[in-house]
Short mmCIF file of C-alpha atoms in Angstrom, two decimals:
data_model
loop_
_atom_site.label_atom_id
_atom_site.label_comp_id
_atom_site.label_asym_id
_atom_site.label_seq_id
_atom_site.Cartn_x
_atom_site.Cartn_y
_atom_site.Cartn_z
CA UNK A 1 143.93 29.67 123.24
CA UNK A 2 140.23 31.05 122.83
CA UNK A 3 139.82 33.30 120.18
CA UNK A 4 138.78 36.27 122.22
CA UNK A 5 142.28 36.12 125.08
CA UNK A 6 143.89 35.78 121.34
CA UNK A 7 142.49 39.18 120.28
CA UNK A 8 143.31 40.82 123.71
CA UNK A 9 147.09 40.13 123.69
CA UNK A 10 146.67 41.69 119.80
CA UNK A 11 145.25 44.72 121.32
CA UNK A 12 148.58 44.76 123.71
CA UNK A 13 150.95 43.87 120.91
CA UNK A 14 149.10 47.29 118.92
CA UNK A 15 149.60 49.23 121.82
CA UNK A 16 153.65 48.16 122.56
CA UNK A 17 153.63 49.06 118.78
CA UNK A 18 151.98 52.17 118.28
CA UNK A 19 151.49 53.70 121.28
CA UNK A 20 154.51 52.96 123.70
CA UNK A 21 157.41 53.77 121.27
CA UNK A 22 157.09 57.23 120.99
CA UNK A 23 156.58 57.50 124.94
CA UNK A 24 159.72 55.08 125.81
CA UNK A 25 162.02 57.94 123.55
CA UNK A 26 160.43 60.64 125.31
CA UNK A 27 161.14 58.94 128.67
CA UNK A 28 164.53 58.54 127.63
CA UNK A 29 165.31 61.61 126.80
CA UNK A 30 163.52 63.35 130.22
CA UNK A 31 164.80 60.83 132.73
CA UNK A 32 160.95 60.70 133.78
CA UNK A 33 158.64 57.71 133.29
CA UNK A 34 155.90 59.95 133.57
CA UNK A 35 155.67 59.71 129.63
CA UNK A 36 155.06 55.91 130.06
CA UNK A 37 152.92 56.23 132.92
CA UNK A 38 150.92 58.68 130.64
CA UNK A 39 151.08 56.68 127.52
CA UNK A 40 149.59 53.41 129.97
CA UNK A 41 147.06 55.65 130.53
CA UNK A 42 146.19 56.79 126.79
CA UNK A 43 146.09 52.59 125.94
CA UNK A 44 143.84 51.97 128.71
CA UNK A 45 141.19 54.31 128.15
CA UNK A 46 141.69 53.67 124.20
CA UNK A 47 140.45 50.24 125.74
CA UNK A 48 137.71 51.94 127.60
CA UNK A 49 136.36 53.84 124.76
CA UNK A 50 136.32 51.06 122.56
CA UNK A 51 134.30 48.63 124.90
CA UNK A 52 131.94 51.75 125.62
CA UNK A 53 131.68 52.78 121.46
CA UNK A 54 128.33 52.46 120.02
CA UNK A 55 128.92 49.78 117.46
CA UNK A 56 130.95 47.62 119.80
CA UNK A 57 127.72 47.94 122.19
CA UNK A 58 125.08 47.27 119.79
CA UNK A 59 127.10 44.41 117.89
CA UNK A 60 127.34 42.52 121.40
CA UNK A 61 123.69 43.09 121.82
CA UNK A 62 123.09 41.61 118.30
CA UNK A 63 125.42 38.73 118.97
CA UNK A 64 123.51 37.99 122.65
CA UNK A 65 120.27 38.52 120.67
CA UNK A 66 120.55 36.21 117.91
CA UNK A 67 122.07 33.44 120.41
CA UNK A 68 119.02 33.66 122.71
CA UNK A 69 116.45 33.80 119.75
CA UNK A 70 118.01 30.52 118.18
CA UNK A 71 117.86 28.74 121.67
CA UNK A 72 114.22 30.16 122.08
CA UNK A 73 114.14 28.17 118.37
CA UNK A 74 115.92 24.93 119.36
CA UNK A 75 113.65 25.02 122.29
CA UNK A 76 110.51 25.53 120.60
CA UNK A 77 111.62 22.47 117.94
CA UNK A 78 111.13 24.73 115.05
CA UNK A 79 114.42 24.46 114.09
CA UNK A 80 114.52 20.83 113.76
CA UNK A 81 110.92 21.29 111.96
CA UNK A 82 112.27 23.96 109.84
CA UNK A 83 115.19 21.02 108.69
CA UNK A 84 112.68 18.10 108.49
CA UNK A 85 110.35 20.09 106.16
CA UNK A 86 113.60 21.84 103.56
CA UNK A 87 115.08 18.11 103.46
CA UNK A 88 111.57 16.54 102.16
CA UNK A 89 111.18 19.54 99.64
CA UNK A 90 114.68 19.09 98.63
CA UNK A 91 115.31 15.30 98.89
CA UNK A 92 119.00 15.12 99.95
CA UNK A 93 119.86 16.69 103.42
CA UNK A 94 123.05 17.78 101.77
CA UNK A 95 121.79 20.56 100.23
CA UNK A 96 119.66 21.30 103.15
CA UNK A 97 122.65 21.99 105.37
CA UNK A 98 123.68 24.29 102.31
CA UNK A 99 120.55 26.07 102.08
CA UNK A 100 119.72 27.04 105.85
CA UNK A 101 122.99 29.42 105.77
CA UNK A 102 122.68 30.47 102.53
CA UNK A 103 119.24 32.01 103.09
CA UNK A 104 120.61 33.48 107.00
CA UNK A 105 122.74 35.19 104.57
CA UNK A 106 120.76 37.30 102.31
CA UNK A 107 119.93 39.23 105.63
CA UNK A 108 123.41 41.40 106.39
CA UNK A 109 124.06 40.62 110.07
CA UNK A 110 126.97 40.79 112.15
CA UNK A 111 127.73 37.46 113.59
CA UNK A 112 124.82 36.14 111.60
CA UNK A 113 126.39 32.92 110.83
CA UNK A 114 125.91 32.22 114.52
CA UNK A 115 121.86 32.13 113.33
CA UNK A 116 122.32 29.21 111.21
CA UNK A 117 124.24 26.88 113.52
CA UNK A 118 121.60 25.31 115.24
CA UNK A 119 120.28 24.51 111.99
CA UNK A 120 123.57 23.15 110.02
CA UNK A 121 124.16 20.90 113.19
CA UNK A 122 120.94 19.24 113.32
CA UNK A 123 120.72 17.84 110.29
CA UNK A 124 124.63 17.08 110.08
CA UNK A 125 124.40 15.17 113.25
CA UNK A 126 121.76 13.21 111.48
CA UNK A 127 124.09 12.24 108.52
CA UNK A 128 127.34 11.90 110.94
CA UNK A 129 128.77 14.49 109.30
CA UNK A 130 131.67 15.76 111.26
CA UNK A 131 131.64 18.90 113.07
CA UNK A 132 134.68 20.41 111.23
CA UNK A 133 132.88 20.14 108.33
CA UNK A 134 129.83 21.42 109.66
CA UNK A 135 131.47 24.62 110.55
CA UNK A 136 133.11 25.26 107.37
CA UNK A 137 129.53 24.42 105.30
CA UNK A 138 128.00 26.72 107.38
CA UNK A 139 130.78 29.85 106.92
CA UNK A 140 131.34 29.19 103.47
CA UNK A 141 127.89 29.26 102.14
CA UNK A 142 126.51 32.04 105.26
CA UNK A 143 129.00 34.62 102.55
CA UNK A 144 127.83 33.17 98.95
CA UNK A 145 125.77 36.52 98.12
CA UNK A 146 127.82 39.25 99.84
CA UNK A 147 130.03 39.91 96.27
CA UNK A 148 126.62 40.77 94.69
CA UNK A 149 123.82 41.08 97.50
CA UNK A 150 122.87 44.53 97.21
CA UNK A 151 121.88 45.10 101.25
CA UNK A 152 125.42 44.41 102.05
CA UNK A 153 127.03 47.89 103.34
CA UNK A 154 130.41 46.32 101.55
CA UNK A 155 128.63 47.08 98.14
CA UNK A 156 127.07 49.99 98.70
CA UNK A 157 130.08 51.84 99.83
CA UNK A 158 132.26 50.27 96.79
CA UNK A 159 129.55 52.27 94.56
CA UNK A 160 129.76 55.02 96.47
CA UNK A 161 133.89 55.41 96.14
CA UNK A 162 134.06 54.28 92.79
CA UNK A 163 130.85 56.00 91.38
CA UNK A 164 129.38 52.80 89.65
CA UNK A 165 125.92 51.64 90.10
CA UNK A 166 125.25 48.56 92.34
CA UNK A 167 123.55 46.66 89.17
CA UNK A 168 127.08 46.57 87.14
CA UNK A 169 128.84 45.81 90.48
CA UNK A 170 126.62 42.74 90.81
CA UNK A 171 127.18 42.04 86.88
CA UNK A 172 130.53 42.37 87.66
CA UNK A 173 130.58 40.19 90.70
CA UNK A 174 128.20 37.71 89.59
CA UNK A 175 131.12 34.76 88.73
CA UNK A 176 132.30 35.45 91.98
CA UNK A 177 129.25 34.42 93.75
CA UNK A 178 128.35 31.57 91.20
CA UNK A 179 132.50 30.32 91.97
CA UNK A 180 131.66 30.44 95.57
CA UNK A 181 128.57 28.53 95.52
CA UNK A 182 130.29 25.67 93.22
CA UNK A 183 133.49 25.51 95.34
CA UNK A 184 131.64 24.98 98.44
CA UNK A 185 129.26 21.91 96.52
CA UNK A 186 132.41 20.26 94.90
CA UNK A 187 135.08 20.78 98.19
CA UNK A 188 132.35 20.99 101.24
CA UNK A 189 129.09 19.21 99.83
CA UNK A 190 130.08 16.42 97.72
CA UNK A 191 132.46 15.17 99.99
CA UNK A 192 129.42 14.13 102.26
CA UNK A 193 128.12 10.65 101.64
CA UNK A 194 124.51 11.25 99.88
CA UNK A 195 121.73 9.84 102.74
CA UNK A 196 118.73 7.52 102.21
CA UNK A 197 115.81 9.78 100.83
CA UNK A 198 112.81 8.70 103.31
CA UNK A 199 110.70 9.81 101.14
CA UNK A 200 107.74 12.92 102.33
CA UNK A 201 106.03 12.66 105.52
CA UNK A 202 104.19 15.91 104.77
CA UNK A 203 102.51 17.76 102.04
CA UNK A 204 104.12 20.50 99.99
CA UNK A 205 101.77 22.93 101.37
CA UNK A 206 102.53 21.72 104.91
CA UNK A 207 106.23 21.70 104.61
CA UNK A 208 105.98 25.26 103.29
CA UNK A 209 104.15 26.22 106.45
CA UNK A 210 106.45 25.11 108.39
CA UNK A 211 109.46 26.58 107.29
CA UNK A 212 107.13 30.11 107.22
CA UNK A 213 106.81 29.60 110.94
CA UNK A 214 109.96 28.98 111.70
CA UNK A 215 111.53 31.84 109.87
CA UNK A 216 108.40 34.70 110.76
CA UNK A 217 111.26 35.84 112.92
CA UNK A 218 113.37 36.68 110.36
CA UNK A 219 110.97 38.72 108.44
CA UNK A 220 110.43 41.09 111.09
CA UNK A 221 114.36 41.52 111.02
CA UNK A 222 114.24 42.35 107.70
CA UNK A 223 111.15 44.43 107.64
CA UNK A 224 113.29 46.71 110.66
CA UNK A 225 116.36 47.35 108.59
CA UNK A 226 114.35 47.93 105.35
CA UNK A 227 111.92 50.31 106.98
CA UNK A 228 112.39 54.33 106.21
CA UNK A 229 114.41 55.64 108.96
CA UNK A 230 114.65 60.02 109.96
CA UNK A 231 117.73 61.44 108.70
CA UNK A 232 120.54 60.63 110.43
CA UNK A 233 122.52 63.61 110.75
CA UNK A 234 119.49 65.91 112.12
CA UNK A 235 119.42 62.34 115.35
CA UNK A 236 122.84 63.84 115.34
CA UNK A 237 124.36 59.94 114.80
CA UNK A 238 126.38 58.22 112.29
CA UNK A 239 123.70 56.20 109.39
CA UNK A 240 125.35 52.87 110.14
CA UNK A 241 124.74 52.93 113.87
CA UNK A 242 121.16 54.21 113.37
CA UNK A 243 121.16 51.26 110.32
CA UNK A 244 122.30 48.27 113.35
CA UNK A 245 120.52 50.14 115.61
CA UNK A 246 117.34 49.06 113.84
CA UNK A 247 118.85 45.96 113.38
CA UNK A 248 118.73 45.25 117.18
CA UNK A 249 115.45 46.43 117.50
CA UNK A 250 114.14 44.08 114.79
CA UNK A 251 116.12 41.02 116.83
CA UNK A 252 114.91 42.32 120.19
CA UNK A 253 111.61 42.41 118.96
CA UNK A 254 111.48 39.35 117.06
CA UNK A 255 112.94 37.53 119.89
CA UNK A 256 110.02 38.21 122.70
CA UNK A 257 107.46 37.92 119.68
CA UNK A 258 109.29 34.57 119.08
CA UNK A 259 108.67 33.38 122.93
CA UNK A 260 105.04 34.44 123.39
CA UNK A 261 104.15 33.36 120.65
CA UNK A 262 105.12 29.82 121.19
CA UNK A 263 104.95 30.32 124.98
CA UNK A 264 108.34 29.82 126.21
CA UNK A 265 107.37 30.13 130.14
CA UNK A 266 109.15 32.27 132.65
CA UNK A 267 111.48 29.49 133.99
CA UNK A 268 112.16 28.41 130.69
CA UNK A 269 112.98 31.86 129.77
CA UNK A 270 115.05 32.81 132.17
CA UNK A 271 117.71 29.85 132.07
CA UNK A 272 117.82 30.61 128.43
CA UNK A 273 118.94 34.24 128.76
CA UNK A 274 121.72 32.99 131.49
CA UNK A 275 123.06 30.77 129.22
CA UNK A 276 123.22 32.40 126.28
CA UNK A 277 125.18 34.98 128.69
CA UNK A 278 127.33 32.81 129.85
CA UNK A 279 128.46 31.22 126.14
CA UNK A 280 131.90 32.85 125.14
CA UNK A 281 130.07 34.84 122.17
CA UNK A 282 129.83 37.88 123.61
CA UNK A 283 133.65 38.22 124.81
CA UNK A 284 134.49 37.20 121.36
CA UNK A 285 132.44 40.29 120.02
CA UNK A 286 134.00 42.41 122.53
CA UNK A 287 137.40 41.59 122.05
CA UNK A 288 136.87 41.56 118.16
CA UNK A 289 135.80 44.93 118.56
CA UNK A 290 138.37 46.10 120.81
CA UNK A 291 140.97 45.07 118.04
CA UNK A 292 139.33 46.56 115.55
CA UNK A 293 139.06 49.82 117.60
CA UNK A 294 143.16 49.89 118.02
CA UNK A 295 143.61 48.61 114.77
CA UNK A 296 142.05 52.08 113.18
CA UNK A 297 143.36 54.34 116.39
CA UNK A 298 146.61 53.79 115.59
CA UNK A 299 146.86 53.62 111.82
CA UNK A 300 148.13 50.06 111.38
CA UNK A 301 146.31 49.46 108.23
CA UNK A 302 146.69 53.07 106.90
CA UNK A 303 150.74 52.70 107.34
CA UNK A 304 150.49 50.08 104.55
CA UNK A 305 149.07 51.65 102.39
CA UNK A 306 151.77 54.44 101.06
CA UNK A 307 153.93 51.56 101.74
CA UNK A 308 152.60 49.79 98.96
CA UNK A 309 151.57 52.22 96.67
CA UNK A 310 155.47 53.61 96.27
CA UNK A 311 156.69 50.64 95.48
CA UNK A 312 156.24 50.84 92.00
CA UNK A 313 154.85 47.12 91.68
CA UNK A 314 152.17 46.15 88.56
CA UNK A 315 148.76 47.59 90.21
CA UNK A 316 147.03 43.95 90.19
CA UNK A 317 149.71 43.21 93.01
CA UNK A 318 149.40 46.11 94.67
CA UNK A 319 145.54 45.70 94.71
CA UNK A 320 146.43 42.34 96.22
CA UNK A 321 148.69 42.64 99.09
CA UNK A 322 147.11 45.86 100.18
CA UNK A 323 143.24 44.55 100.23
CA UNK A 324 144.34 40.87 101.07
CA UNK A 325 146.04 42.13 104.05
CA UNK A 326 144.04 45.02 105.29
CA UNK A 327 141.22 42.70 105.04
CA UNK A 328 143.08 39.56 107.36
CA UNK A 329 143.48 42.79 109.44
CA UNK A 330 140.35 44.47 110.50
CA UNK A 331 138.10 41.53 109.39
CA UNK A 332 135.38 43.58 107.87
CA UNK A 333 134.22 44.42 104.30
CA UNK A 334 133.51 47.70 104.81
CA UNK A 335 136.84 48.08 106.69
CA UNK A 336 139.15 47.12 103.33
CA UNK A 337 136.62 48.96 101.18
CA UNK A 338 136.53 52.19 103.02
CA UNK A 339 140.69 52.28 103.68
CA UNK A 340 142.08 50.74 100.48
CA UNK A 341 139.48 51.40 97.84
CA UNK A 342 139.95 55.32 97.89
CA UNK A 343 143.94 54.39 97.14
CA UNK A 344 143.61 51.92 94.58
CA UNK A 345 140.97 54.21 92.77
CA UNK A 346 143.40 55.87 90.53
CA UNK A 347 145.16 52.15 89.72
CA UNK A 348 141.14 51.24 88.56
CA UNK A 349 139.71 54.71 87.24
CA UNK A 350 141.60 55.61 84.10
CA UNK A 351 140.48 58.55 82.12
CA UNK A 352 137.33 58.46 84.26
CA UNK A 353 136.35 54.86 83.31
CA UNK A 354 136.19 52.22 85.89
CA UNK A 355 137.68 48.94 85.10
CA UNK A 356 135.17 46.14 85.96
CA UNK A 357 137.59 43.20 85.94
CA UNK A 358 140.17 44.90 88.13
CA UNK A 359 137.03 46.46 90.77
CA UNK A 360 135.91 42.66 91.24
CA UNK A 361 139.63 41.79 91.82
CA UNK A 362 140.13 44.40 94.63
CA UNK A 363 136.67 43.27 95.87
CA UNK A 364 137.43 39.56 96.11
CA UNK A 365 140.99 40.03 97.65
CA UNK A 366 139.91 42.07 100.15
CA UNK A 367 136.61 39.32 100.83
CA UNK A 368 139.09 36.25 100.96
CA UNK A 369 141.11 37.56 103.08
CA UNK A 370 138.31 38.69 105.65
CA UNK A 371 137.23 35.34 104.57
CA UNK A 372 140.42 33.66 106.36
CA UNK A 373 141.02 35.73 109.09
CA UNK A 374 140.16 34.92 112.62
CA UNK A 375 138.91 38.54 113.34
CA UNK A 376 136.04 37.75 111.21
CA UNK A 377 133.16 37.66 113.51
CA UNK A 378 131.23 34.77 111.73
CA UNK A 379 134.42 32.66 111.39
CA UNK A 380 135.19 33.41 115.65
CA UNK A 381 131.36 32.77 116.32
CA UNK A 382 130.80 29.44 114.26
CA UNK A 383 134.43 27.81 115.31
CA UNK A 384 132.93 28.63 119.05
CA UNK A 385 129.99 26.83 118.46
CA UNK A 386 130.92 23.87 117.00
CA UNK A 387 134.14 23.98 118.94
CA UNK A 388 136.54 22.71 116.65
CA UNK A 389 140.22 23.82 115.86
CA UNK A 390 141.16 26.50 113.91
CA UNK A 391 143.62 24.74 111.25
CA UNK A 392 140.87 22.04 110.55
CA UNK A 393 138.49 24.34 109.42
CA UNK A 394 141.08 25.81 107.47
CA UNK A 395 142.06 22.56 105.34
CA UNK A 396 138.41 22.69 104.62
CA UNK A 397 138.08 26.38 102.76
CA UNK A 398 141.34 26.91 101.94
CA UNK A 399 140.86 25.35 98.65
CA UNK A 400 137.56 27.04 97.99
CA UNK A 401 138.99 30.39 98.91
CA UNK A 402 142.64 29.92 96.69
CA UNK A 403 139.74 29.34 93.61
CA UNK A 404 137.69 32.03 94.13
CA UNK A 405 141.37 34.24 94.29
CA UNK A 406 142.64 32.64 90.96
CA UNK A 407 139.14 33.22 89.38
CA UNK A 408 138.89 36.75 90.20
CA UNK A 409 142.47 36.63 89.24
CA UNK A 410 141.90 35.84 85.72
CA UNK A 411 139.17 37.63 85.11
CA UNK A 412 141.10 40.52 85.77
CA UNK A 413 143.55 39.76 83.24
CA UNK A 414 140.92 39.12 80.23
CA UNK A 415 138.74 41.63 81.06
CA UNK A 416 134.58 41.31 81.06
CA UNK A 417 132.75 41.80 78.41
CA UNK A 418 132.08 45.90 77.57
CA UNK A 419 128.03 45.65 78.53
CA UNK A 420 129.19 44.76 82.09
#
């Protein structure tokens, strides 16, 4: 079953949970079905407003942008450049197919593993590297810097609630990150047989080039979301849809730049754009969304919470099965940070001081399990494009991700050191 007719018959499983109920007891107690008629009616235009919703409409144009801006790249051949020049700077195409991800991920963008595809599958065709494993290189390593990348929205709101500065979150964090870059070389990397180095064709200085004009694009991106932007609240929006709103602009932008700029002709152009539209990306973003949207409607994750909180378990385990799960659930960092964080606060502020080992541990269970769950836009996006099967890719990370768990794990048990 594709991902996205997966996340639809969620949506209908939410709403025969949390909506129907209380509508079937009314209708049994009336003798009318007008409260289930009524109640059919609440679901559906639940569904309407969650297709229509700002960030569900802007997230699918990111998703259709960044697909027809790395087809405009495939086309051009600066992608396979871009991969020809990294693998003579860095002499073994293994850690090429590392690197292109790695460096997509330093910009915070939904679905922005889908950007570094193209990439990770040229020069893994090259080496016969499988596309399972392709898929799971380019996942893993698209999320190294997210525990201490300071653009991420994840941190910034984890400051916010706990009232710690982003530099002694990334302090914090920092073994995290280093874990997750090792555990992807020793489980995804080394695996890979190393190839014949060719030796250079080109120059450093040429290679260099190359690479800048095949990732000019990017800059722009990044110049859009870094640029000063009018207060929010006076637009009379919300700062994160003004913040992707940007975003888009930046890809939009960058993406007709892109095309003139190498002139990518009408024709050409056009059978690009149809396409791109009619890849499955952009149902998987909609139906992603449309989860997500009946996920927070009807309180699912918010139910587990008190649940968890009153059952008088050690706090490390309740930090765990709340943030593991609410993360599997709504497949967003931000989404376990914002719900479970304000909860857990008073399990991870004593006297007023934060504890550092136990605020990494609610930060990595809450990752790993975003990390594993098939609502995870990245995870949907780069399984779609390499078209393998779910439980493959999962034999692949599962081991990185039970590591990075156990890590965080025990540094919440010793502690860090008191300058962190």
């Amino acid at each position: 079953m594709h991902i996205e007719w997966a996340m639809m018959l969620g949506c209908v499983v939410l709403g025969l949970l949390f909506i129907f109920p209380p509508a079937v007891q009314d209708a049994v107690l009336s003798g009318s079905f007008f409260p289930v008629t009524t109640s059919l009616g609440n679901f559906l235009n639940e569904i309407f407003i969650g297709a229509t919703a700002a960030d569900t409409l802007l997230l699918i144009g990111m998703v259709y942008s960044i697909t027809v801006l790395g087809s405009f790249m495939e086309f051009s051949g600066h992608i396979k450049k871009l991969m020809e020049s990294l693998s003579e700077l860095m002499k073994d195409g293994r850690f090429v197919i590392a690197t292109a991800p790695s460096l997509i991920g330093l910009m915070p963008m939904p679905g922005g593993a889908l950007f570094s595809c193209p990439m990770v599958n040229d020069v893994g065709s090259k080496m016969n590297i499988e596309p399972t494993r392709m898929a799971a290189i380019n996942f893993w390593f698209r999320h190294v810097w997210e525990y201490v990348w300071p653009l991420y929205p994840g941190l910034i709101l984890m400051s916010a609630i706990f009232s710690v500065d982003i530099p002694r979150i990334m302090l914090a964090q920092a073994p995290l990150a280093i874990g997750t870059i090792l555990t992807g070389l020793i489980f995804l990397i080394f695996p890979i047989k190393k190839p014949e180095n060719n030796g250079s064709v080109h120059t450093i200085s040429e290679n260099i080039r190359e690479i800048f004009l095949a990732l000019w694009p990017l800059i722009i991106i990044i110049f859009f979301t870094m640029v000063p932007y009018p207060n929010h609240e006076s637009l009379g929006i919300e700062k994160d849809t003004l913040t992707r709103s940007k975003l888009l602009l930046g890809l939009i932008l960058s993406t007709i730049f892109y095309g003139t700029f190498n002139r990518i002709n009408w024709n050409s152009t056009f059978g690009v754009l149809i396409i791109c539209l009619k890849k499955h990306t952009v149902m998987v973003a909609l139906s992603i969304m449309l989860f997500k949207h009946l996920v927070q409607i009807t309180g699912a994750a918010d139910e587990m919470a008190p649940f968890f909180a009153h059952l008088g378990l050690p706090p490390v385990v309740v930090i765990f099965l709340l943030c593991f799960i609410v993360g599997l659930l709504t497949g967003l960092t931000v989404g376990y940070v914002g719900i479970c964080f304000p909860i857990i606060a008073p399990f991870i502020q004593v006297n007023g001081s934060t504890d550092p080992g136990l605020m990494q541990f609610a930060f990595a269970t809450g990752f790993i399990g975003v990390m594993l769950t098939p609502v995870h836009l990245c995870f949907s996006l780069t399984r779609e494009y390499f078209d393998v099967e779910w439980g493959d890719v999962y034999k692949l990370i599962l081991p990185c991700a039970i590591l990075i768990l156990l890590l965080s794990f025990i540094i919440a048990l010793t502690g860090l050191p008191n300058w962190v």
